[in-house]
PDB file of N, CA and C in Angstrom:
ATOM      1  N   UNK A   1     -78.950 118.421 -58.326  1.00 80.00           N
ATOM      2  CA  UNK A   1     -80.348 118.728 -58.054  1.00 80.00           C
ATOM      3  C   UNK A   1     -81.101 117.474 -57.587  1.00 80.00           C
ATOM      4  N   UNK A   2     -80.847 116.315 -58.225  1.00 86.00           N
ATOM      5  CA  UNK A   2     -81.537 115.099 -57.819  1.00 86.00           C
ATOM      6  C   UNK A   2     -81.195 114.695 -56.393  1.00 86.00           C
ATOM      7  N   UNK A   3     -79.927 114.883 -55.987  1.00 88.00           N
ATOM      8  CA  UNK A   3     -79.525 114.547 -54.619  1.00 88.00           C
ATOM      9  C   UNK A   3     -80.246 115.441 -53.619  1.00 88.00           C
ATOM     10  N   UNK A   4     -80.328 116.702 -53.930  1.00 90.00           N
ATOM     11  CA  UNK A   4     -81.017 117.656 -53.041  1.00 90.00           C
ATOM     12  C   UNK A   4     -82.485 117.274 -52.891  1.00 90.00           C
ATOM     13  N   UNK A   5     -83.138 116.951 -54.000  1.00 91.00           N
ATOM     14  CA  UNK A   5     -84.546 116.552 -53.957  1.00 91.00           C
ATOM     15  C   UNK A   5     -84.725 115.283 -53.131  1.00 91.00           C
ATOM     16  N   UNK A   6     -83.801 114.352 -53.315  1.00 87.00           N
ATOM     17  CA  UNK A   6     -83.862 113.117 -52.537  1.00 87.00           C
ATOM     18  C   UNK A   6     -83.763 113.411 -51.042  1.00 87.00           C
ATOM     19  N   UNK A   7     -82.798 114.232 -50.645  1.00 83.00           N
ATOM     20  CA  UNK A   7     -82.611 114.557 -49.236  1.00 83.00           C
ATOM     21  C   UNK A   7     -83.818 115.289 -48.666  1.00 83.00           C
ATOM     22  N   UNK A   8     -84.388 116.191 -49.437  1.00 86.00           N
ATOM     23  CA  UNK A   8     -85.554 116.936 -48.968  1.00 86.00           C
ATOM     24  C   UNK A   8     -86.790 116.050 -48.846  1.00 86.00           C
ATOM     25  N   UNK A   9     -86.834 114.954 -49.574  1.00 89.00           N
ATOM     26  CA  UNK A   9     -87.990 114.060 -49.515  1.00 89.00           C
ATOM     27  C   UNK A   9     -87.861 113.018 -48.402  1.00 89.00           C
ATOM     28  N   UNK A  10     -86.722 112.946 -47.760  1.00 87.00           N
ATOM     29  CA  UNK A  10     -86.488 111.928 -46.728  1.00 87.00           C
ATOM     30  C   UNK A  10     -87.380 112.173 -45.503  1.00 87.00           C
ATOM     31  N   UNK A  11     -87.775 111.100 -44.875  1.00 91.00           N
ATOM     32  CA  UNK A  11     -88.590 111.187 -43.661  1.00 91.00           C
ATOM     33  C   UNK A  11     -87.684 111.094 -42.433  1.00 91.00           C
ATOM     34  N   UNK A  12     -88.147 111.610 -41.321  1.00 91.00           N
ATOM     35  CA  UNK A  12     -87.350 111.593 -40.089  1.00 91.00           C
ATOM     36  C   UNK A  12     -87.404 110.253 -39.360  1.00 91.00           C
ATOM     37  N   UNK A  13     -88.423 109.477 -39.633  1.00 95.00           N
ATOM     38  CA  UNK A  13     -88.552 108.160 -39.013  1.00 95.00           C
ATOM     39  C   UNK A  13     -89.387 107.285 -39.935  1.00 95.00           C
ATOM     40  N   UNK A  14     -89.291 105.979 -39.691  1.00 96.00           N
ATOM     41  CA  UNK A  14     -90.087 105.030 -40.464  1.00 96.00           C
ATOM     42  C   UNK A  14     -90.582 103.973 -39.487  1.00 96.00           C
ATOM     43  N   UNK A  15     -91.847 103.620 -39.620  1.00 97.00           N
ATOM     44  CA  UNK A  15     -92.457 102.719 -38.655  1.00 97.00           C
ATOM     45  C   UNK A  15     -93.097 101.526 -39.360  1.00 97.00           C
ATOM     46  N   UNK A  16     -92.875 100.340 -38.800  1.00 98.00           N
ATOM     47  CA  UNK A  16     -93.586  99.139 -39.232  1.00 98.00           C
ATOM     48  C   UNK A  16     -94.348  98.617 -38.017  1.00 98.00           C
ATOM     49  N   UNK A  17     -95.032  97.521 -38.176  1.00 98.00           N
ATOM     50  CA  UNK A  17     -95.770  96.946 -37.048  1.00 98.00           C
ATOM     51  C   UNK A  17     -94.840  96.512 -35.924  1.00 98.00           C
ATOM     52  N   UNK A  18     -93.585  96.173 -36.259  1.00 98.00           N
ATOM     53  CA  UNK A  18     -92.673  95.624 -35.256  1.00 98.00           C
ATOM     54  C   UNK A  18     -91.460  96.495 -34.951  1.00 98.00           C
ATOM     55  N   UNK A  19     -91.148  97.473 -35.820  1.00 98.00           N
ATOM     56  CA  UNK A  19     -89.967  98.316 -35.618  1.00 98.00           C
ATOM     57  C   UNK A  19     -90.265  99.777 -35.870  1.00 98.00           C
ATOM     58  N   UNK A  20     -89.438 100.613 -35.239  1.00 98.00           N
ATOM     59  CA  UNK A  20     -89.384 102.044 -35.537  1.00 98.00           C
ATOM     60  C   UNK A  20     -87.921 102.334 -35.877  1.00 98.00           C
ATOM     61  N   UNK A  21     -87.695 102.939 -37.028  1.00 98.00           N
ATOM     62  CA  UNK A  21     -86.346 103.255 -37.486  1.00 98.00           C
ATOM     63  C   UNK A  21     -86.124 104.753 -37.355  1.00 98.00           C
ATOM     64  N   UNK A  22     -85.067 105.141 -36.649  1.00 98.00           N
ATOM     65  CA  UNK A  22     -84.718 106.550 -36.487  1.00 98.00           C
ATOM     66  C   UNK A  22     -83.212 106.700 -36.649  1.00 98.00           C
ATOM     67  N   UNK A  23     -82.806 107.899 -37.006  1.00 96.00           N
ATOM     68  CA  UNK A  23     -81.373 108.144 -37.135  1.00 96.00           C
ATOM     69  C   UNK A  23     -80.691 108.128 -35.770  1.00 96.00           C
ATOM     70  N   UNK A  24     -81.300 108.795 -34.790  1.00 97.00           N
ATOM     71  CA  UNK A  24     -80.624 108.953 -33.499  1.00 97.00           C
ATOM     72  C   UNK A  24     -81.410 108.336 -32.343  1.00 97.00           C
ATOM     73  N   UNK A  25     -82.496 108.981 -31.914  1.00 98.00           N
ATOM     74  CA  UNK A  25     -83.192 108.499 -30.732  1.00 98.00           C
ATOM     75  C   UNK A  25     -84.628 109.001 -30.732  1.00 98.00           C
ATOM     76  N   UNK A  26     -85.335 108.710 -29.659  1.00 98.00           N
ATOM     77  CA  UNK A  26     -86.710 109.157 -29.459  1.00 98.00           C
ATOM     78  C   UNK A  26     -86.830 109.796 -28.083  1.00 98.00           C
ATOM     79  N   UNK A  27     -87.631 110.845 -28.013  1.00 97.00           N
ATOM     80  CA  UNK A  27     -87.899 111.462 -26.713  1.00 97.00           C
ATOM     81  C   UNK A  27     -88.924 110.602 -25.981  1.00 97.00           C
ATOM     82  N   UNK A  28     -88.617 110.170 -24.766  1.00 96.00           N
ATOM     83  CA  UNK A  28     -89.529 109.289 -24.028  1.00 96.00           C
ATOM     84  C   UNK A  28     -90.910 109.911 -23.844  1.00 96.00           C
ATOM     85  N   UNK A  29     -91.929 109.086 -24.047  1.00 95.00           N
ATOM     86  CA  UNK A  29     -93.302 109.502 -23.788  1.00 95.00           C
ATOM     87  C   UNK A  29     -93.947 110.357 -24.861  1.00 95.00           C
ATOM     88  N   UNK A  30     -93.238 110.673 -25.922  1.00 96.00           N
ATOM     89  CA  UNK A  30     -93.780 111.519 -26.983  1.00 96.00           C
ATOM     90  C   UNK A  30     -94.138 110.632 -28.180  1.00 96.00           C
ATOM     91  N   UNK A  31     -95.372 110.740 -28.708  1.00 95.00           N
ATOM     92  CA  UNK A  31     -95.743 109.934 -29.869  1.00 95.00           C
ATOM     93  C   UNK A  31     -94.812 110.194 -31.056  1.00 95.00           C
ATOM     94  N   UNK A  32     -94.628 109.177 -31.885  1.00 95.00           N
ATOM     95  CA  UNK A  32     -93.692 109.271 -32.995  1.00 95.00           C
ATOM     96  C   UNK A  32     -93.960 110.488 -33.878  1.00 95.00           C
ATOM     97  N   UNK A  33     -95.191 110.758 -34.197  1.00 94.00           N
ATOM     98  CA  UNK A  33     -95.535 111.883 -35.059  1.00 94.00           C
ATOM     99  C   UNK A  33     -95.275 113.249 -34.455  1.00 94.00           C
ATOM    100  N   UNK A  34     -95.006 113.294 -33.156  1.00 97.00           N
ATOM    101  CA  UNK A  34     -94.766 114.562 -32.461  1.00 97.00           C
ATOM    102  C   UNK A  34     -93.316 114.733 -32.012  1.00 97.00           C
ATOM    103  N   UNK A  35     -92.453 113.818 -32.395  1.00 97.00           N
ATOM    104  CA  UNK A  35     -91.041 113.887 -32.010  1.00 97.00           C
ATOM    105  C   UNK A  35     -90.359 115.095 -32.649  1.00 97.00           C
ATOM    106  N   UNK A  36     -89.472 115.719 -31.912  1.00 97.00           N
ATOM    107  CA  UNK A  36     -88.705 116.851 -32.429  1.00 97.00           C
ATOM    108  C   UNK A  36     -87.503 116.352 -33.225  1.00 97.00           C
ATOM    109  N   UNK A  37     -87.117 117.110 -34.253  1.00 94.00           N
ATOM    110  CA  UNK A  37     -85.947 116.760 -35.062  1.00 94.00           C
ATOM    111  C   UNK A  37     -84.704 116.569 -34.199  1.00 94.00           C
ATOM    112  N   UNK A  38     -84.573 117.366 -33.158  1.00 95.00           N
ATOM    113  CA  UNK A  38     -83.398 117.279 -32.288  1.00 95.00           C
ATOM    114  C   UNK A  38     -83.229 115.862 -31.751  1.00 95.00           C
ATOM    115  N   UNK A  39     -84.296 115.262 -31.288  1.00 97.00           N
ATOM    116  CA  UNK A  39     -84.217 113.898 -30.765  1.00 97.00           C
ATOM    117  C   UNK A  39     -83.988 112.895 -31.881  1.00 97.00           C
ATOM    118  N   UNK A  40     -84.740 113.034 -32.960  1.00 97.00           N
ATOM    119  CA  UNK A  40     -84.653 112.068 -34.055  1.00 97.00           C
ATOM    120  C   UNK A  40     -83.302 112.070 -34.747  1.00 97.00           C
ATOM    121  N   UNK A  41     -82.630 113.230 -34.778  1.00 95.00           N
ATOM    122  CA  UNK A  41     -81.395 113.351 -35.548  1.00 95.00           C
ATOM    123  C   UNK A  41     -80.121 113.493 -34.720  1.00 95.00           C
ATOM    124  N   UNK A  42     -80.225 113.979 -33.495  1.00 96.00           N
ATOM    125  CA  UNK A  42     -78.992 114.349 -32.777  1.00 96.00           C
ATOM    126  C   UNK A  42     -78.801 113.727 -31.410  1.00 96.00           C
ATOM    127  N   UNK A  43     -79.841 113.219 -30.791  1.00 97.00           N
ATOM    128  CA  UNK A  43     -79.699 112.681 -29.442  1.00 97.00           C
ATOM    129  C   UNK A  43     -79.007 111.322 -29.491  1.00 97.00           C
ATOM    130  N   UNK A  44     -78.094 111.096 -28.594  1.00 97.00           N
ATOM    131  CA  UNK A  44     -77.283 109.872 -28.573  1.00 97.00           C
ATOM    132  C   UNK A  44     -78.010 108.700 -27.917  1.00 97.00           C
ATOM    133  N   UNK A  45     -77.725 107.532 -28.406  1.00 97.00           N
ATOM    134  CA  UNK A  45     -78.176 106.281 -27.804  1.00 97.00           C
ATOM    135  C   UNK A  45     -77.356 106.068 -26.534  1.00 97.00           C
ATOM    136  N   UNK A  46     -78.004 105.782 -25.416  1.00 97.00           N
ATOM    137  CA  UNK A  46     -77.285 105.580 -24.159  1.00 97.00           C
ATOM    138  C   UNK A  46     -77.285 104.122 -23.697  1.00 97.00           C
ATOM    139  N   UNK A  47     -78.230 103.347 -24.206  1.00 96.00           N
ATOM    140  CA  UNK A  47     -78.395 101.981 -23.723  1.00 96.00           C
ATOM    141  C   UNK A  47     -79.336 101.909 -22.537  1.00 96.00           C
ATOM    142  N   UNK A  48     -79.764 103.070 -22.042  1.00 97.00           N
ATOM    143  CA  UNK A  48     -80.682 103.116 -20.906  1.00 97.00           C
ATOM    144  C   UNK A  48     -82.113 103.429 -21.333  1.00 97.00           C
ATOM    145  N   UNK A  49     -82.336 103.540 -22.646  1.00 97.00           N
ATOM    146  CA  UNK A  49     -83.659 103.845 -23.159  1.00 97.00           C
ATOM    147  C   UNK A  49     -84.658 102.759 -22.765  1.00 97.00           C
ATOM    148  N   UNK A  50     -85.873 103.170 -22.530  1.00 96.00           N
ATOM    149  CA  UNK A  50     -86.935 102.231 -22.173  1.00 96.00           C
ATOM    150  C   UNK A  50     -87.604 101.690 -23.433  1.00 96.00           C
ATOM    151  N   UNK A  51     -88.102 100.462 -23.378  1.00 97.00           N
ATOM    152  CA  UNK A  51     -88.847  99.929 -24.518  1.00 97.00           C
ATOM    153  C   UNK A  51     -90.085 100.786 -24.797  1.00 97.00           C
ATOM    154  N   UNK A  52     -90.524 100.799 -26.036  1.00 97.00           N
ATOM    155  CA  UNK A  52     -91.735 101.539 -26.381  1.00 97.00           C
ATOM    156  C   UNK A  52     -92.956 100.813 -25.832  1.00 97.00           C
ATOM    157  N   UNK A  53     -93.983 101.549 -25.407  1.00 96.00           N
ATOM    158  CA  UNK A  53     -95.203 100.896 -24.908  1.00 96.00           C
ATOM    159  C   UNK A  53     -95.897 100.057 -25.985  1.00 96.00           C
ATOM    160  N   UNK A  54     -95.631 100.361 -27.244  1.00 96.00           N
ATOM    161  CA  UNK A  54     -96.212  99.611 -28.361  1.00 96.00           C
ATOM    162  C   UNK A  54     -95.508  98.288 -28.595  1.00 96.00           C
ATOM    163  N   UNK A  55     -94.399  98.059 -27.903  1.00 97.00           N
ATOM    164  CA  UNK A  55     -93.561  96.868 -28.037  1.00 97.00           C
ATOM    165  C   UNK A  55     -92.775  96.827 -29.351  1.00 97.00           C
ATOM    166  N   UNK A  56     -92.825  97.895 -30.130  1.00 98.00           N
ATOM    167  CA  UNK A  56     -91.998  97.967 -31.329  1.00 98.00           C
ATOM    168  C   UNK A  56     -90.546  98.140 -30.899  1.00 98.00           C
ATOM    169  N   UNK A  57     -89.649  97.530 -31.623  1.00 98.00           N
ATOM    170  CA  UNK A  57     -88.225  97.685 -31.364  1.00 98.00           C
ATOM    171  C   UNK A  57     -87.734  98.917 -32.111  1.00 98.00           C
ATOM    172  N   UNK A  58     -86.868  99.691 -31.477  1.00 98.00           N
ATOM    173  CA  UNK A  58     -86.297 100.877 -32.107  1.00 98.00           C
ATOM    174  C   UNK A  58     -84.935 100.511 -32.685  1.00 98.00           C
ATOM    175  N   UNK A  59     -84.747 100.808 -33.973  1.00 98.00           N
ATOM    176  CA  UNK A  59     -83.465 100.612 -34.647  1.00 98.00           C
ATOM    177  C   UNK A  59     -82.895 102.001 -34.876  1.00 98.00           C
ATOM    178  N   UNK A  60     -81.743 102.272 -34.286  1.00 98.00           N
ATOM    179  CA  UNK A  60     -81.172 103.612 -34.341  1.00 98.00           C
ATOM    180  C   UNK A  60     -79.715 103.577 -34.767  1.00 98.00           C
ATOM    181  N   UNK A  61     -79.167 104.749 -34.911  1.00 97.00           N
ATOM    182  CA  UNK A  61     -77.761 104.914 -35.250  1.00 97.00           C
ATOM    183  C   UNK A  61     -77.228 106.120 -34.507  1.00 97.00           C
ATOM    184  N   UNK A  62     -76.371 106.880 -35.138  1.00 97.00           N
ATOM    185  CA  UNK A  62     -75.847 108.153 -34.666  1.00 97.00           C
ATOM    186  C   UNK A  62     -74.907 108.075 -33.464  1.00 97.00           C
ATOM    187  N   UNK A  63     -74.809 106.943 -32.840  1.00 97.00           N
ATOM    188  CA  UNK A  63     -73.921 106.800 -31.690  1.00 97.00           C
ATOM    189  C   UNK A  63     -72.936 105.679 -31.996  1.00 97.00           C
ATOM    190  N   UNK A  64     -71.714 106.037 -32.433  1.00 97.00           N
ATOM    191  CA  UNK A  64     -70.775 105.017 -32.893  1.00 97.00           C
ATOM    192  C   UNK A  64     -70.373 104.034 -31.800  1.00 97.00           C
ATOM    193  N   UNK A  65     -70.410 102.775 -32.156  1.00 97.00           N
ATOM    194  CA  UNK A  65     -69.992 101.706 -31.261  1.00 97.00           C
ATOM    195  C   UNK A  65     -68.564 101.320 -31.642  1.00 97.00           C
ATOM    196  N   UNK A  66     -67.615 101.738 -30.832  1.00 94.00           N
ATOM    197  CA  UNK A  66     -66.203 101.498 -31.164  1.00 94.00           C
ATOM    198  C   UNK A  66     -65.851 100.013 -31.198  1.00 94.00           C
ATOM    199  N   UNK A  67     -66.704  99.186 -30.625  1.00 96.00           N
ATOM    200  CA  UNK A  67     -66.477  97.739 -30.668  1.00 96.00           C
ATOM    201  C   UNK A  67     -66.650  97.206 -32.090  1.00 96.00           C
ATOM    202  N   UNK A  68     -67.327  97.972 -32.937  1.00 97.00           N
ATOM    203  CA  UNK A  68     -67.622  97.506 -34.286  1.00 97.00           C
ATOM    204  C   UNK A  68     -68.827  96.592 -34.345  1.00 97.00           C
ATOM    205  N   UNK A  69     -69.489  96.407 -33.220  1.00 98.00           N
ATOM    206  CA  UNK A  69     -70.671  95.543 -33.155  1.00 98.00           C
ATOM    207  C   UNK A  69     -71.889  96.362 -32.758  1.00 98.00           C
ATOM    208  N   UNK A  70     -73.077  95.991 -33.239  1.00 98.00           N
ATOM    209  CA  UNK A  70     -74.286  96.697 -32.823  1.00 98.00           C
ATOM    210  C   UNK A  70     -74.466  96.630 -31.308  1.00 98.00           C
ATOM    211  N   UNK A  71     -75.001  97.710 -30.756  1.00 98.00           N
ATOM    212  CA  UNK A  71     -75.318  97.736 -29.320  1.00 98.00           C
ATOM    213  C   UNK A  71     -76.784  97.370 -29.160  1.00 98.00           C
ATOM    214  N   UNK A  72     -77.063  96.683 -28.090  1.00 97.00           N
ATOM    215  CA  UNK A  72     -78.422  96.198 -27.870  1.00 97.00           C
ATOM    216  C   UNK A  72     -78.832  96.478 -26.429  1.00 97.00           C
ATOM    217  N   UNK A  73     -80.041  96.960 -26.284  1.00 97.00           N
ATOM    218  CA  UNK A  73     -80.639  97.075 -24.954  1.00 97.00           C
ATOM    219  C   UNK A  73     -82.103  96.679 -25.095  1.00 97.00           C
ATOM    220  N   UNK A  74     -82.821  96.626 -24.006  1.00 97.00           N
ATOM    221  CA  UNK A  74     -84.211  96.178 -24.048  1.00 97.00           C
ATOM    222  C   UNK A  74     -85.039  97.032 -25.006  1.00 97.00           C
ATOM    223  N   UNK A  75     -85.444  96.447 -26.143  1.00 98.00           N
ATOM    224  CA  UNK A  75     -86.293  97.150 -27.089  1.00 98.00           C
ATOM    225  C   UNK A  75     -85.564  98.067 -28.053  1.00 98.00           C
ATOM    226  N   UNK A  76     -84.228  98.090 -28.007  1.00 98.00           N
ATOM    227  CA  UNK A  76     -83.449  98.995 -28.856  1.00 98.00           C
ATOM    228  C   UNK A  76     -82.239  98.284 -29.445  1.00 98.00           C
ATOM    229  N   UNK A  77     -81.862  98.703 -30.657  1.00 98.00           N
ATOM    230  CA  UNK A  77     -80.620  98.258 -31.284  1.00 98.00           C
ATOM    231  C   UNK A  77     -79.994  99.473 -31.958  1.00 98.00           C
ATOM    232  N   UNK A  78     -78.724  99.715 -31.685  1.00 98.00           N
ATOM    233  CA  UNK A  78     -77.984 100.793 -32.345  1.00 98.00           C
ATOM    234  C   UNK A  78     -77.018 100.147 -33.328  1.00 98.00           C
ATOM    235  N   UNK A  79     -77.201 100.459 -34.629  1.00 98.00           N
ATOM    236  CA  UNK A  79     -76.372  99.821 -35.651  1.00 98.00           C
ATOM    237  C   UNK A  79     -75.287 100.749 -36.202  1.00 98.00           C
ATOM    238  N   UNK A  80     -74.992 101.846 -35.499  1.00 98.00           N
ATOM    239  CA  UNK A  80     -73.862 102.692 -35.902  1.00 98.00           C
ATOM    240  C   UNK A  80     -72.594 102.017 -35.379  1.00 98.00           C
ATOM    241  N   UNK A  81     -71.839 101.424 -36.276  1.00 98.00           N
ATOM    242  CA  UNK A  81     -70.652 100.671 -35.875  1.00 98.00           C
ATOM    243  C   UNK A  81     -69.374 101.338 -36.373  1.00 98.00           C
ATOM    244  N   UNK A  82     -69.385 102.675 -36.340  1.00 97.00           N
ATOM    245  CA  UNK A  82     -68.192 103.509 -36.524  1.00 97.00           C
ATOM    246  C   UNK A  82     -67.607 103.445 -37.933  1.00 97.00           C
ATOM    247  N   UNK A  83     -68.476 103.339 -38.948  1.00 95.00           N
ATOM    248  CA  UNK A  83     -67.979 103.261 -40.322  1.00 95.00           C
ATOM    249  C   UNK A  83     -67.217 104.519 -40.725  1.00 95.00           C
ATOM    250  N   UNK A  84     -67.602 105.675 -40.203  1.00 92.00           N
ATOM    251  CA  UNK A  84     -66.911 106.913 -40.599  1.00 92.00           C
ATOM    252  C   UNK A  84     -65.520 106.999 -39.987  1.00 92.00           C
ATOM    253  N   UNK A  85     -65.231 106.160 -39.032  1.00 93.00           N
ATOM    254  CA  UNK A  85     -63.899 106.109 -38.424  1.00 93.00           C
ATOM    255  C   UNK A  85     -63.147 104.930 -39.001  1.00 93.00           C
ATOM    256  N   UNK A  86     -62.945 103.936 -38.182  1.00 92.00           N
ATOM    257  CA  UNK A  86     -62.232 102.744 -38.643  1.00 92.00           C
ATOM    258  C   UNK A  86     -63.080 101.497 -38.492  1.00 92.00           C
ATOM    259  N   UNK A  87     -64.387 101.686 -38.384  1.00 95.00           N
ATOM    260  CA  UNK A  87     -65.273 100.561 -38.101  1.00 95.00           C
ATOM    261  C   UNK A  87     -65.936  99.962 -39.314  1.00 95.00           C
ATOM    262  N   UNK A  88     -67.153  99.536 -39.112  1.00 98.00           N
ATOM    263  CA  UNK A  88     -67.897  98.749 -40.088  1.00 98.00           C
ATOM    264  C   UNK A  88     -69.190  99.443 -40.467  1.00 98.00           C
ATOM    265  N   UNK A  89     -69.628  99.223 -41.709  1.00 98.00           N
ATOM    266  CA  UNK A  89     -70.964  99.604 -42.156  1.00 98.00           C
ATOM    267  C   UNK A  89     -71.857  98.412 -41.863  1.00 98.00           C
ATOM    268  N   UNK A  90     -72.948  98.646 -41.158  1.00 98.00           N
ATOM    269  CA  UNK A  90     -73.779  97.551 -40.684  1.00 98.00           C
ATOM    270  C   UNK A  90     -75.190  97.631 -41.235  1.00 98.00           C
ATOM    271  N   UNK A  91     -75.698  96.483 -41.619  1.00 98.00           N
ATOM    272  CA  UNK A  91     -77.075  96.317 -42.070  1.00 98.00           C
ATOM    273  C   UNK A  91     -77.694  95.230 -41.203  1.00 98.00           C
ATOM    274  N   UNK A  92     -78.925  95.435 -40.773  1.00 98.00           N
ATOM    275  CA  UNK A  92     -79.594  94.481 -39.892  1.00 98.00           C
ATOM    276  C   UNK A  92     -80.815  93.895 -40.579  1.00 98.00           C
ATOM    277  N   UNK A  93     -80.911  92.584 -40.621  1.00 98.00           N
ATOM    278  CA  UNK A  93     -82.123  91.908 -41.077  1.00 98.00           C
ATOM    279  C   UNK A  93     -83.029  91.799 -39.856  1.00 98.00           C
ATOM    280  N   UNK A  94     -84.069  92.605 -39.804  1.00 98.00           N
ATOM    281  CA  UNK A  94     -84.914  92.654 -38.606  1.00 98.00           C
ATOM    282  C   UNK A  94     -85.774  91.407 -38.446  1.00 98.00           C
ATOM    283  N   UNK A  95     -85.900  90.611 -39.489  1.00 98.00           N
ATOM    284  CA  UNK A  95     -86.690  89.386 -39.385  1.00 98.00           C
ATOM    285  C   UNK A  95     -85.906  88.255 -38.728  1.00 98.00           C
ATOM    286  N   UNK A  96     -84.591  88.234 -38.925  1.00 98.00           N
ATOM    287  CA  UNK A  96     -83.760  87.148 -38.387  1.00 98.00           C
ATOM    288  C   UNK A  96     -82.780  87.609 -37.311  1.00 98.00           C
ATOM    289  N   UNK A  97     -82.616  88.933 -37.157  1.00 98.00           N
ATOM    290  CA  UNK A  97     -81.629  89.531 -36.247  1.00 98.00           C
ATOM    291  C   UNK A  97     -80.194  89.231 -36.667  1.00 98.00           C
ATOM    292  N   UNK A  98     -79.993  88.849 -37.915  1.00 98.00           N
ATOM    293  CA  UNK A  98     -78.641  88.679 -38.433  1.00 98.00           C
ATOM    294  C   UNK A  98     -78.175  90.035 -38.961  1.00 98.00           C
ATOM    295  N   UNK A  99     -76.913  90.367 -38.685  1.00 98.00           N
ATOM    296  CA  UNK A  99     -76.380  91.604 -39.239  1.00 98.00           C
ATOM    297  C   UNK A  99     -75.244  91.286 -40.193  1.00 98.00           C
ATOM    298  N   UNK A 100     -75.083  92.182 -41.146  1.00 98.00           N
ATOM    299  CA  UNK A 100     -74.075  92.054 -42.192  1.00 98.00           C
ATOM    300  C   UNK A 100     -73.208  93.287 -42.137  1.00 98.00           C
ATOM    301  N   UNK A 101     -71.899  93.108 -42.257  1.00 98.00           N
ATOM    302  CA  UNK A 101     -70.983  94.237 -42.145  1.00 98.00           C
ATOM    303  C   UNK A 101     -69.912  94.191 -43.232  1.00 98.00           C
ATOM    304  N   UNK A 102     -69.479  95.382 -43.622  1.00 98.00           N
ATOM    305  CA  UNK A 102     -68.361  95.527 -44.553  1.00 98.00           C
ATOM    306  C   UNK A 102     -67.530  96.715 -44.095  1.00 98.00           C
ATOM    307  N   UNK A 103     -66.230  96.692 -44.414  1.00 96.00           N
ATOM    308  CA  UNK A 103     -65.375  97.823 -44.058  1.00 96.00           C
ATOM    309  C   UNK A 103     -64.624  98.322 -45.288  1.00 96.00           C
ATOM    310  N   UNK A 104     -63.816  99.346 -45.098  1.00 94.00           N
ATOM    311  CA  UNK A 104     -63.095  99.962 -46.215  1.00 94.00           C
ATOM    312  C   UNK A 104     -62.040  99.048 -46.823  1.00 94.00           C
ATOM    313  N   UNK A 105     -61.609  98.046 -46.100  1.00 95.00           N
ATOM    314  CA  UNK A 105     -60.619  97.097 -46.634  1.00 95.00           C
ATOM    315  C   UNK A 105     -61.301  95.966 -47.406  1.00 95.00           C
ATOM    316  N   UNK A 106     -62.606  96.133 -47.639  1.00 96.00           N
ATOM    317  CA  UNK A 106     -63.414  95.161 -48.375  1.00 96.00           C
ATOM    318  C   UNK A 106     -63.579  93.841 -47.629  1.00 96.00           C
ATOM    319  N   UNK A 107     -63.407  93.908 -46.321  1.00 97.00           N
ATOM    320  CA  UNK A 107     -63.694  92.725 -45.511  1.00 97.00           C
ATOM    321  C   UNK A 107     -65.196  92.667 -45.278  1.00 97.00           C
ATOM    322  N   UNK A 108     -65.696  91.476 -45.063  1.00 97.00           N
ATOM    323  CA  UNK A 108     -67.120  91.248 -44.869  1.00 97.00           C
ATOM    324  C   UNK A 108     -67.282  90.275 -43.723  1.00 97.00           C
ATOM    325  N   UNK A 109     -68.289  90.520 -42.898  1.00 98.00           N
ATOM    326  CA  UNK A 109     -68.582  89.561 -41.825  1.00 98.00           C
ATOM    327  C   UNK A 109     -70.054  89.635 -41.477  1.00 98.00           C
ATOM    328  N   UNK A 110     -70.515  88.603 -40.827  1.00 98.00           N
ATOM    329  CA  UNK A 110     -71.898  88.542 -40.382  1.00 98.00           C
ATOM    330  C   UNK A 110     -71.923  88.212 -38.894  1.00 98.00           C
ATOM    331  N   UNK A 111     -73.049  88.422 -38.298  1.00 98.00           N
ATOM    332  CA  UNK A 111     -73.216  88.090 -36.885  1.00 98.00           C
ATOM    333  C   UNK A 111     -74.681  88.017 -36.539  1.00 98.00           C
ATOM    334  N   UNK A 112     -74.949  87.651 -35.324  1.00 98.00           N
ATOM    335  CA  UNK A 112     -76.318  87.536 -34.822  1.00 98.00           C
ATOM    336  C   UNK A 112     -76.447  88.393 -33.585  1.00 98.00           C
ATOM    337  N   UNK A 113     -77.540  89.144 -33.484  1.00 97.00           N
ATOM    338  CA  UNK A 113     -77.761  89.944 -32.280  1.00 97.00           C
ATOM    339  C   UNK A 113     -77.924  89.064 -31.074  1.00 97.00           C
TER     340      UNK A 113
END
């Protein structure tokens, strides 16, 4: 029951002054509060996304990077590094752009965007 309540209380996006965090992607030209779940949860990162007019960086996932490294494009970072396959679980420090990774073999590594 607690897990269900937790999942139901989750938000579709989170915004700070400098970043927007989404699971998948954003529909171009649509304000954050008006985004459809389909875009926020299921649309893939292509690397061709345009920067937000607000200059906030978008941190996304949902599109596995088989390289095991975060993908970066102008104004966007995709931190899905294929953990559900054979890749890495990635965490990004948005203040320093350093990322931290761990895998199922208990290996650990860091990197810089």
